[in-house]
CSV table of N, CA and C in Angstrom, one decimal:
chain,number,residue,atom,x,y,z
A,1,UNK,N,-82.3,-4.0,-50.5
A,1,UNK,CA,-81.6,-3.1,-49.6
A,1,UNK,C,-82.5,-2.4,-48.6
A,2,UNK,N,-84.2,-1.8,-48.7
A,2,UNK,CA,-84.3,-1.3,-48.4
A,2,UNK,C,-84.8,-2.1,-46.9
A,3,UNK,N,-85.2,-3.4,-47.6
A,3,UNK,CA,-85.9,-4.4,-46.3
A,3,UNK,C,-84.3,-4.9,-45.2
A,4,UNK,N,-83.4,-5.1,-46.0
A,4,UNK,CA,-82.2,-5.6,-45.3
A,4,UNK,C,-81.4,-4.4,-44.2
A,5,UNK,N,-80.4,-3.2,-45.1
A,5,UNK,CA,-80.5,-1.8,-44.4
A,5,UNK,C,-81.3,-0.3,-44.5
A,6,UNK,N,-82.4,-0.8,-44.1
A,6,UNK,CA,-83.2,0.5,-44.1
A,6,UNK,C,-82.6,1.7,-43.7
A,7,UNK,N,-81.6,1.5,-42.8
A,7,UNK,CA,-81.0,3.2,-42.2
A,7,UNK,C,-80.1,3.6,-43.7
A,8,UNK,N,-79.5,2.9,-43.7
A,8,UNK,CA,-78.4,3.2,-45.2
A,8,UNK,C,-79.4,3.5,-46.7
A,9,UNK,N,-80.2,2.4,-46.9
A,9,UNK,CA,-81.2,2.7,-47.7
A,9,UNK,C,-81.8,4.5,-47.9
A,10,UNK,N,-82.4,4.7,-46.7
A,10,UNK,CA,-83.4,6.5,-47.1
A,10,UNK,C,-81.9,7.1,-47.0
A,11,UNK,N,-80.5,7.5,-46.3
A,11,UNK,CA,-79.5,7.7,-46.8
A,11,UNK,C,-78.8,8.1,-47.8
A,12,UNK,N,-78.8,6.9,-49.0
A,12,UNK,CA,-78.2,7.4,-50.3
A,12,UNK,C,-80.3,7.2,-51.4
A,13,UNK,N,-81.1,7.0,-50.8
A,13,UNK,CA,-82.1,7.3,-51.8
A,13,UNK,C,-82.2,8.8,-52.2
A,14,UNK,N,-82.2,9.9,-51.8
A,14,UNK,CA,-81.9,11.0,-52.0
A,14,UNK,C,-81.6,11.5,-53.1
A,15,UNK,N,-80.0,10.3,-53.3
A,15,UNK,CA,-79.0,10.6,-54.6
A,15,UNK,C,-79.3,9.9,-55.9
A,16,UNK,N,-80.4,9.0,-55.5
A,16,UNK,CA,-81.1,7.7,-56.6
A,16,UNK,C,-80.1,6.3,-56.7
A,17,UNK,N,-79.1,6.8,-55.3
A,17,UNK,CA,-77.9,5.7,-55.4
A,17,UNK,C,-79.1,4.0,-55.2
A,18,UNK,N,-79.6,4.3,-54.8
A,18,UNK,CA,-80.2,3.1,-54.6
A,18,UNK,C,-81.3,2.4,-56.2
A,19,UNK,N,-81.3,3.3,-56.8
A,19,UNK,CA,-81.5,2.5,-58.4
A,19,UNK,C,-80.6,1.7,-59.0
A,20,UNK,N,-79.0,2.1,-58.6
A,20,UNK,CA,-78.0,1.3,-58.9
A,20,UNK,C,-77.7,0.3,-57.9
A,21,UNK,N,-77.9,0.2,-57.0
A,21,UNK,CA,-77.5,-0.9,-56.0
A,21,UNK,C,-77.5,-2.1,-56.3
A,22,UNK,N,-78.4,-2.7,-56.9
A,22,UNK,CA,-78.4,-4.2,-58.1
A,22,UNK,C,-77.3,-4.5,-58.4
A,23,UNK,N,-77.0,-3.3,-58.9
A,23,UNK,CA,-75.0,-3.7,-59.6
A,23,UNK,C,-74.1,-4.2,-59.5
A,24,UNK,N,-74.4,-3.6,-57.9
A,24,UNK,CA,-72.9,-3.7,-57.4
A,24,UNK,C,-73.2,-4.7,-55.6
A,25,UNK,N,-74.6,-5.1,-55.9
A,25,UNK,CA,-75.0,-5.6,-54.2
A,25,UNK,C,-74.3,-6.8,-53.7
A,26,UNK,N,-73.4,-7.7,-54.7
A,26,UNK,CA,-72.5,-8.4,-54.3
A,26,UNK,C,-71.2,-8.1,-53.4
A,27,UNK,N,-71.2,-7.2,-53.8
A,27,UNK,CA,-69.3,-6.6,-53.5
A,27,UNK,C,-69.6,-6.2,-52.2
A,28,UNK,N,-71.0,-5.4,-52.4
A,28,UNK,CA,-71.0,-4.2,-51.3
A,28,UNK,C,-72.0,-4.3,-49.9
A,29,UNK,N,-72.6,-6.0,-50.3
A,29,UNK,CA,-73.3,-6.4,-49.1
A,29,UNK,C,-72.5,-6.6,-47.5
A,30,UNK,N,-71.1,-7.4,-48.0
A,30,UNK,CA,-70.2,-7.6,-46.8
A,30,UNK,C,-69.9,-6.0,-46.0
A,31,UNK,N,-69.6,-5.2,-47.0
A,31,UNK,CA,-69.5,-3.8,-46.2
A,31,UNK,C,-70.6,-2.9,-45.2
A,32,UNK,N,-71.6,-3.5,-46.1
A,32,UNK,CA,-73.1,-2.7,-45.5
A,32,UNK,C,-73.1,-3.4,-44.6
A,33,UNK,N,-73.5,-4.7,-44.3
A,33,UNK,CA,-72.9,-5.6,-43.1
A,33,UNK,C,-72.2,-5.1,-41.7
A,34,UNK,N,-71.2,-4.6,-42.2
A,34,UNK,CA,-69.8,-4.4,-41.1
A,34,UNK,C,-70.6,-2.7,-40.6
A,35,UNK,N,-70.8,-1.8,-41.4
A,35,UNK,CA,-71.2,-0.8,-41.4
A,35,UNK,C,-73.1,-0.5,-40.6
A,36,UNK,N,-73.8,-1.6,-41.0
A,36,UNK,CA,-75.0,-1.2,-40.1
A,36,UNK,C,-74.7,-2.5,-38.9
A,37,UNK,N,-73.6,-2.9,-38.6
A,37,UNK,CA,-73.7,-3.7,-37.3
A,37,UNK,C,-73.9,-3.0,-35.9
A,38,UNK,N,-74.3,-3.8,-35.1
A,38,UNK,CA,-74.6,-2.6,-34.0
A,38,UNK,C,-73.6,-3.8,-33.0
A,39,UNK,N,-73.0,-4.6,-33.0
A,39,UNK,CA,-72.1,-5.0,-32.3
A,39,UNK,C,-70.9,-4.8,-32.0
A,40,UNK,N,-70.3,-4.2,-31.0
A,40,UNK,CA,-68.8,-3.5,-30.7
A,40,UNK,C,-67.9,-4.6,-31.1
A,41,UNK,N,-68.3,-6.0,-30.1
A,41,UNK,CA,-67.4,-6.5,-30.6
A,41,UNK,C,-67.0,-7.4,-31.8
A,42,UNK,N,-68.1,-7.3,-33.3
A,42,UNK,CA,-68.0,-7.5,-34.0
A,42,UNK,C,-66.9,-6.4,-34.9
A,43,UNK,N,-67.5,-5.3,-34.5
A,43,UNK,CA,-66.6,-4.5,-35.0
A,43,UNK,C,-65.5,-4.4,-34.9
A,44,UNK,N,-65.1,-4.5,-33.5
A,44,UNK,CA,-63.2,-4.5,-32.7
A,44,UNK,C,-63.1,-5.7,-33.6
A,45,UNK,N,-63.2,-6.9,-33.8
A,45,UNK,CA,-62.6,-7.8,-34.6
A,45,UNK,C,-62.2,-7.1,-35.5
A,46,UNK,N,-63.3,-7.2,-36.4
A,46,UNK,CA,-63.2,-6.8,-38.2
A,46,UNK,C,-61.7,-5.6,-38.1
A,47,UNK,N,-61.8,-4.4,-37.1
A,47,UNK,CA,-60.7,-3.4,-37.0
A,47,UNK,C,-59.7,-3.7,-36.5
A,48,UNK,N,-59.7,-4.7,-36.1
A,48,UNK,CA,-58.5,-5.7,-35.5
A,48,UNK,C,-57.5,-6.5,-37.1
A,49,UNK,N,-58.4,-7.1,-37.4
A,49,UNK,CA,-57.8,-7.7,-38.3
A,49,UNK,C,-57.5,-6.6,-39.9
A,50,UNK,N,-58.1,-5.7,-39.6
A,50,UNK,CA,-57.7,-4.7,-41.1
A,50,UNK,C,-56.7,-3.9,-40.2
A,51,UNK,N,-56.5,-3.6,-38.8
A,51,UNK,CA,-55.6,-3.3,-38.8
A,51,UNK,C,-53.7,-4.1,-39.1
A,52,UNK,N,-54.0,-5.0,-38.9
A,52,UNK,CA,-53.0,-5.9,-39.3
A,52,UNK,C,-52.8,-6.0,-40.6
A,53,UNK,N,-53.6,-6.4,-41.4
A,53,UNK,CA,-53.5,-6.1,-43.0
A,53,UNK,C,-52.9,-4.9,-43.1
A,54,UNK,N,-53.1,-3.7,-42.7
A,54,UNK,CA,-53.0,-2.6,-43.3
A,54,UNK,C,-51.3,-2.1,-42.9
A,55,UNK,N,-51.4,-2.5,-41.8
A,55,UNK,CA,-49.8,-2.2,-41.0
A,55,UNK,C,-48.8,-3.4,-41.6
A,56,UNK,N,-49.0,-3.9,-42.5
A,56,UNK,CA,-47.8,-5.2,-43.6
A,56,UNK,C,-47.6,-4.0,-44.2
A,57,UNK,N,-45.8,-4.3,-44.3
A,57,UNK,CA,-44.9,-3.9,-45.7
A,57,UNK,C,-45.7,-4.5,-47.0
A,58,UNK,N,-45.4,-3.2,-48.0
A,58,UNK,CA,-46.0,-4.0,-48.9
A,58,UNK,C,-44.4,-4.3,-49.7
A,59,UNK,N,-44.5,-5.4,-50.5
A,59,UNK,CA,-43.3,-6.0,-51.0
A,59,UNK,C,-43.0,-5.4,-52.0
């Protein structure tokens, strides 16, 4: 984590969140991803399409 998002990394080291990061770095690499992107329009996608997910009836 700390070589891949160093900005997020010194962030939660503070809290020691990053002793646990091993755990869970499957789930939560796609997110850190979306989150240290510096691309607008990577981002306008991704908020594009969760907004459509999110605006469905749920059944």
């Amino acid at each position: 984590m700390q070589v891949k998002f160093p900005k997020t990394f010194y962030k939660i080291r503070g809290m020691n969140l990053d002793m646990a990061y091993f755990l869970v770095e499957g789930f939560l690499e796609p997110y850190l991803i979306y989150i240290n992107n510096s691309s607008n329009q990577f981002c306008a996608g991704v908020n594009h399409e969760l907004a459509k997910i999110l605006s469905c009836e749920v059944r």
